[in-house]
Amino acid sequence: MTSDMLIDARNIGVNLSNRWIFRHVDLAIERGKVVCVIGGNGAGKTTCVRTLLGLVNHSEGTIKRADPLSVGFVPQKLSITPILPVTIRRLAALAGKFKSGEIDEALSAVGLDELGNPSVSTLSGGEFQRLMLARAILRSPDLLVLDEPAQGVDVSGVEVLNKLILGVRDETNCGVLMISHDIELVFDIFDDVLVLIPHEFEKLRHSDTA
Amino acid sequence: MLDDFFIRALIAGIGLAIVTGPVGCFIVWRRLAYFGETIAHSSLLGVAVAILCDVNLVLGIFFTATVVVFIVFLLERREGLPTDTILGLLAHGGLALGLVLLSFFPSVRIDLHALLFGDILAVSRQDLLVIWVGGAIALGVLCWLWTPLLLTTISSDLSRVESRKPLLSKVLFGILVAAVIAVAVKIVGVLLIVALLVIPAATARRFASVPETMAIGAALVGVVSVAGGLFASLQFDTPSGPSIVVAALVCFVLTRLPLGLFGKGNTGA
């Protein structure tokens, strides 16, 4: 692996309960590059990214990760129970040991500094995504991973979000891995794209490999 | 001063409430009320084990409860059964097994009523030492676990990606709950201990905007409930354990009344 290589996956696949969620995936993520994973519902996008992060064990293939590899993860959605009170600053601060000024900076980088410190439960979908992005930026990660950041965000919101992501990439030279169900949402920003096709379709294409 | 059984009960109850408040917050945040109930029920098996092995009651309960915690984690990972099914199996299985085992020792006189409902008025000086020293250790462990456990509660994935070892914090918290319940059984009993974990936390939610203030609030509500319950039990000659729980319930209901007196009602719904 070269020093810029963050994750190098060769021919990986995940089999859960005798069903291939996805197979034959090759993916390399380097510093400074934006890699998108595109695919329809059920194509295994989220499982693929979770596998690359080590949250799911792969059934075949090899994955090499830079060591150490610090990851800033922006999950698609978090369901925080209403009985757990948490404000945006408190959630951001859970990313690690940071000074109050650093948290201010990260929140203003995503444009949340003017909200004050409201409860997380009051945020809109786009605001929540930006909060999670601020939290990820705070960790100054080698790799920024976003699962469908455009979900529940309107068109102008997507542009803002994409600009933010590119800004972070330019500033820190981190690698970016993001999932989208729609190639148009990420068309302007990716360097590489992995298109995941649901396995049923793939079987039709290579009936000999199934 | 410690010669007075009532003062001892008060000091014991307050010591316990200071710990069950913050621990109880994680119980409600992580939806572990039935898990707590399971640990509490299985402590009857712990009593049987303590008698069988001739060890201290608290140690016997703690040991058994810890084993139950590990069985819960193993079954969850291996068997693919829903958590509440596993807990139902262990809670009532443990309780029944404990009662059956105890029946083999007719010579041993067990005050079942005290085990089920607690006997805070029978607290000794040694119990006080166990509660306050054990409580200080439990709070220390909880502080150390605080950030990883909180992040794990919000998102297990985030916690793993950020190398916070979610499984380790979950197991350690399980053992912590086992320890707290082992100490608390003598005070409020098997059937009422979970009330002391859940009710103060639920009451404190209304006044808190961050997890830490809710934890402190839950401890305070617990202390008020213990004091109120004990004085009421003295006044009206009611059983002490249930009186404490009723006092906690009264606190909860009072803070839910629409009187406009209690903050701005940040219920976060």
Coordinates of N, CA and C in Angstrom, one line a residue, chain B residues 38-176:
Chain B
T38 N -34.3 -8.4 35.7 CA -33.8 -9.8 35.6 C -32.7 -10.0 36.6
I39 N -31.8 -9.0 36.7 CA -30.7 -9.1 37.7 C -31.3 -9.2 39.1
A40 N -32.3 -8.3 39.3 CA -32.9 -8.3 40.7 C -33.5 -9.7 41.0
H41 N -34.3 -10.2 40.1 CA -35.0 -11.5 40.3 C -34.0 -12.6 40.6
S42 N -32.9 -12.6 39.8 CA -31.9 -13.6 39.9 C -31.1 -13.5 41.2
S43 N -31.3 -12.4 41.9 CA -30.6 -12.3 43.2 C -31.1 -13.3 44.2
L44 N -32.3 -13.8 44.0 CA -32.8 -14.8 44.9 C -32.0 -16.1 44.7
L45 N -31.6 -16.4 43.5 CA -30.7 -17.5 43.2 C -29.4 -17.2 43.9
G46 N -29.0 -15.9 43.9 CA -27.8 -15.5 44.5 C -27.8 -15.8 46.0
V47 N -28.9 -15.6 46.6 CA -29.1 -15.9 48.1 C -28.9 -17.4 48.3
A48 N -29.5 -18.2 47.5 CA -29.3 -19.6 47.6 C -27.8 -20.0 47.4
V49 N -27.2 -19.4 46.5 CA -25.8 -19.7 46.2 C -24.9 -19.3 47.4
A50 N -25.2 -18.1 48.0 CA -24.5 -17.6 49.1 C -24.6 -18.6 50.3
I51 N -25.8 -19.2 50.5 CA -26.0 -20.1 51.6 C -25.3 -21.4 51.3
L52 N -25.4 -21.9 50.1 CA -24.8 -23.1 49.6 C -23.3 -23.0 49.8
C53 N -22.7 -21.9 49.4 CA -21.2 -21.8 49.5 C -20.7 -21.2 50.8
D54 N -21.7 -20.8 51.6 CA -21.4 -20.2 52.9 C -20.5 -19.0 52.7
V55 N -21.0 -18.1 51.9 CA -20.3 -16.8 51.7 C -21.3 -15.7 52.1
N56 N -20.7 -14.5 52.1 CA -21.5 -13.3 52.4 C -22.6 -13.1 51.4
L57 N -23.8 -12.7 51.9 CA -25.0 -12.5 51.0 C -24.8 -11.6 49.8
V58 N -24.2 -10.5 50.1 CA -23.9 -9.5 49.0 C -23.0 -10.1 47.9
L59 N -21.9 -10.8 48.4 CA -21.0 -11.4 47.5 C -21.7 -12.5 46.6
G60 N -22.5 -13.3 47.3 CA -23.3 -14.4 46.6 C -24.2 -13.8 45.5
I61 N -24.9 -12.7 45.9 CA -25.8 -12.1 44.9 C -25.0 -11.5 43.8
F62 N -23.9 -10.8 44.1 CA -23.1 -10.1 43.1 C -22.5 -11.2 42.1
F63 N -22.0 -12.3 42.7 CA -21.4 -13.3 41.8 C -22.5 -13.9 40.9
T64 N -23.6 -14.3 41.4 CA -24.7 -14.9 40.6 C -25.2 -13.9 39.5
A65 N -25.3 -12.6 40.0 CA -25.8 -11.6 39.0 C -24.9 -11.4 37.9
T66 N -23.6 -11.4 38.2 CA -22.6 -11.2 37.1 C -22.6 -12.4 36.1
V67 N -22.8 -13.6 36.7 CA -22.9 -14.8 35.8 C -24.1 -14.6 34.9
V68 N -25.2 -14.1 35.4 CA -26.5 -13.9 34.7 C -26.2 -12.8 33.6
V69 N -25.5 -11.8 33.9 CA -25.1 -10.7 32.9 C -24.4 -11.3 31.7
F70 N -23.4 -12.2 32.0 CA -22.7 -12.8 30.9 C -23.6 -13.8 30.1
I71 N -24.5 -14.5 30.8 CA -25.4 -15.4 30.1 C -26.3 -14.6 29.1
V72 N -26.8 -13.4 29.6 CA -27.6 -12.6 28.7 C -26.8 -12.2 27.5
F73 N -25.5 -11.7 27.7 CA -24.7 -11.3 26.5 C -24.5 -12.4 25.6
L74 N -24.2 -13.6 26.1 CA -23.9 -14.8 25.3 C -25.1 -15.2 24.5
L75 N -26.2 -15.3 25.2 CA -27.5 -15.7 24.5 C -27.9 -14.7 23.4
E76 N -27.7 -13.4 23.7 CA -28.0 -12.4 22.7 C -27.2 -12.6 21.4
R77 N -25.9 -12.9 21.6 CA -25.0 -13.0 20.4 C -25.2 -14.4 19.7
R78 N -25.5 -15.4 20.5 CA -25.5 -16.8 19.9 C -26.8 -17.2 19.3
E79 N -27.9 -17.0 20.1 CA -29.1 -17.7 19.9 C -30.1 -16.9 19.0
G80 N -29.8 -15.6 18.8 CA -30.7 -14.9 18.0 C -32.1 -14.7 18.6
L81 N -32.3 -14.9 19.9 CA -33.6 -14.7 20.5 C -33.7 -13.2 20.8
P82 N -35.0 -12.8 20.8 CA -35.2 -11.4 21.2 C -34.8 -11.2 22.7
T83 N -34.3 -10.0 23.0 CA -33.7 -9.7 24.3 C -34.7 -10.0 25.4
D84 N -36.0 -9.5 25.2 CA -36.9 -9.6 26.3 C -37.3 -11.1 26.5
T85 N -37.2 -11.9 25.5 CA -37.4 -13.4 25.7 C -36.3 -14.0 26.6
I86 N -35.1 -13.6 26.2 CA -33.9 -14.1 27.0 C -34.1 -13.6 28.5
L87 N -34.5 -12.3 28.7 CA -34.6 -11.8 30.0 C -35.7 -12.5 30.8
G88 N -36.8 -12.8 30.1 CA -37.9 -13.4 30.7 C -37.5 -14.8 31.2
L89 N -36.8 -15.5 30.4 CA -36.3 -16.8 30.7 C -35.4 -16.8 31.9
L90 N -34.5 -15.8 32.0 CA -33.5 -15.8 33.1 C -34.1 -15.2 34.4
A91 N -35.0 -14.1 34.2 CA -35.5 -13.5 35.4 C -36.3 -14.5 36.2
H92 N -37.3 -15.1 35.5 CA -38.2 -16.0 36.3 C -37.6 -17.4 36.5
G93 N -36.7 -17.8 35.6 CA -36.0 -19.0 35.8 C -35.1 -18.9 37.0
G94 N -34.4 -17.8 37.1 CA -33.5 -17.6 38.2 C -34.3 -17.5 39.6
L95 N -35.4 -16.8 39.5 CA -36.2 -16.7 40.7 C -36.7 -18.0 41.2
A96 N -37.2 -18.8 40.3 CA -37.8 -20.1 40.6 C -36.7 -21.1 41.1
L97 N -35.6 -21.1 40.4 CA -34.5 -21.9 40.8 C -34.0 -21.6 42.2
G98 N -33.9 -20.3 42.5 CA -33.5 -19.8 43.8 C -34.4 -20.4 44.9
L99 N -35.7 -20.2 44.6 CA -36.7 -20.7 45.6 C -36.7 -22.2 45.8
V100 N -36.5 -23.0 44.7 CA -36.4 -24.4 44.8 C -35.2 -24.8 45.6
L101 N -34.0 -24.2 45.2 CA -32.8 -24.5 45.9 C -32.9 -24.2 47.4
L102 N -33.5 -23.1 47.8 CA -33.7 -22.7 49.2 C -34.5 -23.7 49.9
S103 N -35.5 -24.4 49.2 CA -36.3 -25.3 49.9 C -35.6 -26.6 50.3
F104 N -34.4 -26.8 49.7 CA -33.6 -27.9 50.2 C -32.9 -27.7 51.5
F105 N -33.0 -26.5 52.0 CA -32.3 -26.2 53.3 C -33.4 -25.8 54.3
P106 N -34.2 -26.7 54.8 CA -35.3 -26.4 55.7 C -34.7 -25.8 57.0
S107 N -33.4 -26.1 57.3 CA -32.9 -25.6 58.6 C -32.5 -24.1 58.5
V108 N -32.3 -23.7 57.2 CA -32.0 -22.3 57.0 C -33.2 -21.4 57.0
R109 N -33.3 -20.5 58.0 CA -34.5 -19.6 58.0 C -34.2 -18.4 57.2
I110 N -35.0 -18.2 56.1 CA -34.9 -17.1 55.2 C -36.1 -16.2 55.5
D111 N -35.8 -14.9 55.6 CA -36.9 -13.9 55.7 C -37.2 -13.5 54.3
L112 N -38.1 -14.2 53.7 CA -38.4 -14.0 52.3 C -39.0 -12.6 52.1
H113 N -39.8 -12.2 53.1 CA -40.5 -10.9 53.0 C -39.4 -9.8 52.9
A114 N -38.4 -9.9 53.7 CA -37.3 -8.9 53.7 C -36.5 -8.9 52.4
L115 N -36.4 -10.1 51.8 CA -35.7 -10.2 50.5 C -36.5 -9.5 49.4
L116 N -37.8 -9.7 49.5 CA -38.6 -9.2 48.4 C -38.8 -7.7 48.5
F117 N -39.0 -7.2 49.7 CA -39.4 -5.8 49.9 C -38.3 -5.0 50.6
G118 N -37.3 -5.6 51.1 CA -36.2 -4.9 51.7 C -36.4 -4.7 53.2
D119 N -35.4 -4.4 53.9 CA -35.5 -4.2 55.3 C -34.5 -3.1 55.7
I120 N -34.7 -1.9 55.3 CA -33.8 -0.8 55.5 C -33.6 -0.5 56.9
L121 N -34.6 -0.8 57.8 CA -34.4 -0.4 59.2 C -33.5 -1.4 59.9
A122 N -33.1 -2.5 59.2 CA -32.2 -3.5 59.9 C -30.8 -3.3 59.4
V123 N -30.5 -2.1 58.8 CA -29.2 -1.9 58.3 C -28.2 -1.7 59.4
S124 N -27.0 -2.4 59.3 CA -26.0 -2.3 60.4 C -24.9 -1.3 60.0
R125 N -24.0 -1.1 60.9 CA -22.9 -0.2 60.6 C -22.0 -0.7 59.5
Q126 N -21.9 -2.1 59.5 CA -21.1 -2.7 58.4 C -21.7 -2.5 57.1
D127 N -23.1 -2.6 57.0 CA -23.8 -2.4 55.8 C -23.5 -1.0 55.3
L128 N -23.5 0.0 56.2 CA -23.3 1.4 55.8 C -21.9 1.5 55.1
L129 N -21.0 0.8 55.7 CA -19.6 0.9 55.1 C -19.7 0.3 53.7
V130 N -20.3 -0.9 53.6 CA -20.4 -1.5 52.2 C -21.1 -0.5 51.2
I131 N -22.2 0.1 51.7 CA -23.0 1.0 50.8 C -22.1 2.2 50.3
W132 N -21.5 2.8 51.3 CA -20.8 4.1 50.9 C -19.5 3.8 50.2
V133 N -18.7 2.8 50.7 CA -17.4 2.5 50.0 C -17.8 1.9 48.6
G134 N -18.7 0.9 48.6 CA -19.1 0.3 47.3 C -19.7 1.3 46.4
G135 N -20.5 2.2 46.9 CA -21.1 3.3 46.1 C -20.1 4.2 45.5
A136 N -19.1 4.6 46.3 CA -18.0 5.5 45.8 C -17.3 4.8 44.6
I137 N -17.0 3.5 44.8 CA -16.3 2.8 43.7 C -17.2 2.7 42.5
A138 N -18.5 2.4 42.7 CA -19.4 2.3 41.6 C -19.5 3.6 40.8
L139 N -19.6 4.7 41.5 CA -19.7 6.0 40.9 C -18.4 6.3 40.1
G140 N -17.2 5.9 40.7 CA -15.9 6.1 40.0 C -15.9 5.4 38.7
V141 N -16.4 4.1 38.8 CA -16.4 3.3 37.5 C -17.3 3.9 36.5
L142 N -18.5 4.4 37.0 CA -19.4 5.0 36.0 C -18.8 6.3 35.4
C143 N -18.1 7.1 36.2 CA -17.5 8.3 35.6 C -16.5 7.9 34.5
W144 N -15.7 6.8 34.8 CA -14.7 6.4 33.9 C -15.4 5.9 32.6
L145 N -16.5 5.2 32.7 CA -17.2 4.6 31.6 C -18.1 5.6 30.8
W146 N -18.3 6.8 31.5 CA -19.3 7.7 31.0 C -19.3 8.0 29.5
T147 N -18.2 8.6 29.0 CA -18.2 9.0 27.6 C -18.4 7.8 26.6
P148 N -17.6 6.7 26.8 CA -17.8 5.6 25.8 C -19.2 5.0 25.9
L149 N -19.8 5.0 27.1 CA -21.1 4.4 27.3 C -22.2 5.3 26.7
L150 N -22.0 6.6 26.9 CA -23.0 7.5 26.3 C -23.0 7.5 24.8
L151 N -21.8 7.4 24.2 CA -21.7 7.4 22.8 C -22.3 6.0 22.3
T152 N -22.0 5.0 23.0 CA -22.5 3.7 22.6 C -24.1 3.7 22.7
T153 N -24.6 4.4 23.7 CA -26.1 4.5 23.8 C -26.6 5.3 22.6
I154 N -25.9 6.3 22.2 CA -26.4 7.1 21.0 C -26.3 6.4 19.7
S155 N -25.1 5.7 19.5 CA -24.9 4.9 18.3 C -23.8 3.9 18.5
S156 N -24.1 2.7 18.5 CA -23.1 1.6 18.6 C -22.1 1.7 17.5
D157 N -22.6 2.0 16.3 CA -21.7 2.1 15.1 C -20.6 3.2 15.3
L158 N -21.1 4.4 15.7 CA -20.2 5.5 15.9 C -19.1 5.1 17.0
S159 N -19.6 4.5 18.0 CA -18.7 4.1 19.1 C -17.6 3.1 18.6
R160 N -18.0 2.2 17.7 CA -17.0 1.3 17.2 C -16.1 1.9 16.3
V161 N -16.6 2.8 15.4 CA -15.8 3.4 14.4 C -14.7 4.3 15.1
E162 N -15.2 4.9 16.3 CA -14.3 5.8 17.0 C -13.5 5.1 18.1
S163 N -13.4 3.7 17.9 CA -12.6 2.9 18.8 C -12.9 3.1 20.3
R164 N -14.2 3.2 20.6 CA -14.6 3.3 22.0 C -15.0 2.0 22.7
K165 N -14.8 0.9 22.0 CA -15.0 -0.4 22.6 C -16.4 -0.6 23.2
P166 N -17.5 -0.5 22.3 CA -18.8 -0.5 22.9 C -19.2 -1.8 23.6
L167 N -18.7 -2.9 23.2 CA -19.0 -4.2 23.9 C -18.4 -4.2 25.3
L168 N -17.2 -3.7 25.4 CA -16.6 -3.7 26.7 C -17.4 -2.8 27.6
S169 N -17.8 -1.6 27.2 CA -18.5 -0.7 28.1 C -19.9 -1.3 28.4
K170 N -20.5 -2.0 27.5 CA -21.8 -2.6 27.8 C -21.6 -3.7 28.9
V171 N -20.6 -4.5 28.7 CA -20.4 -5.6 29.7 C -20.0 -5.0 31.1
L172 N -19.1 -4.0 31.1 CA -18.8 -3.4 32.4 C -20.0 -2.8 33.0
F173 N -20.8 -2.1 32.2 CA -22.0 -1.5 32.8 C -22.9 -2.6 33.4
G174 N -23.0 -3.7 32.7 CA -23.8 -4.8 33.2 C -23.4 -5.3 34.6
I175 N -22.0 -5.4 34.7 CA -21.4 -5.8 36.0 C -21.7 -4.8 37.1
L176 N -21.6 -3.5 36.6 CA -21.9 -2.4 37.6 C -23.3 -2.5 38.1

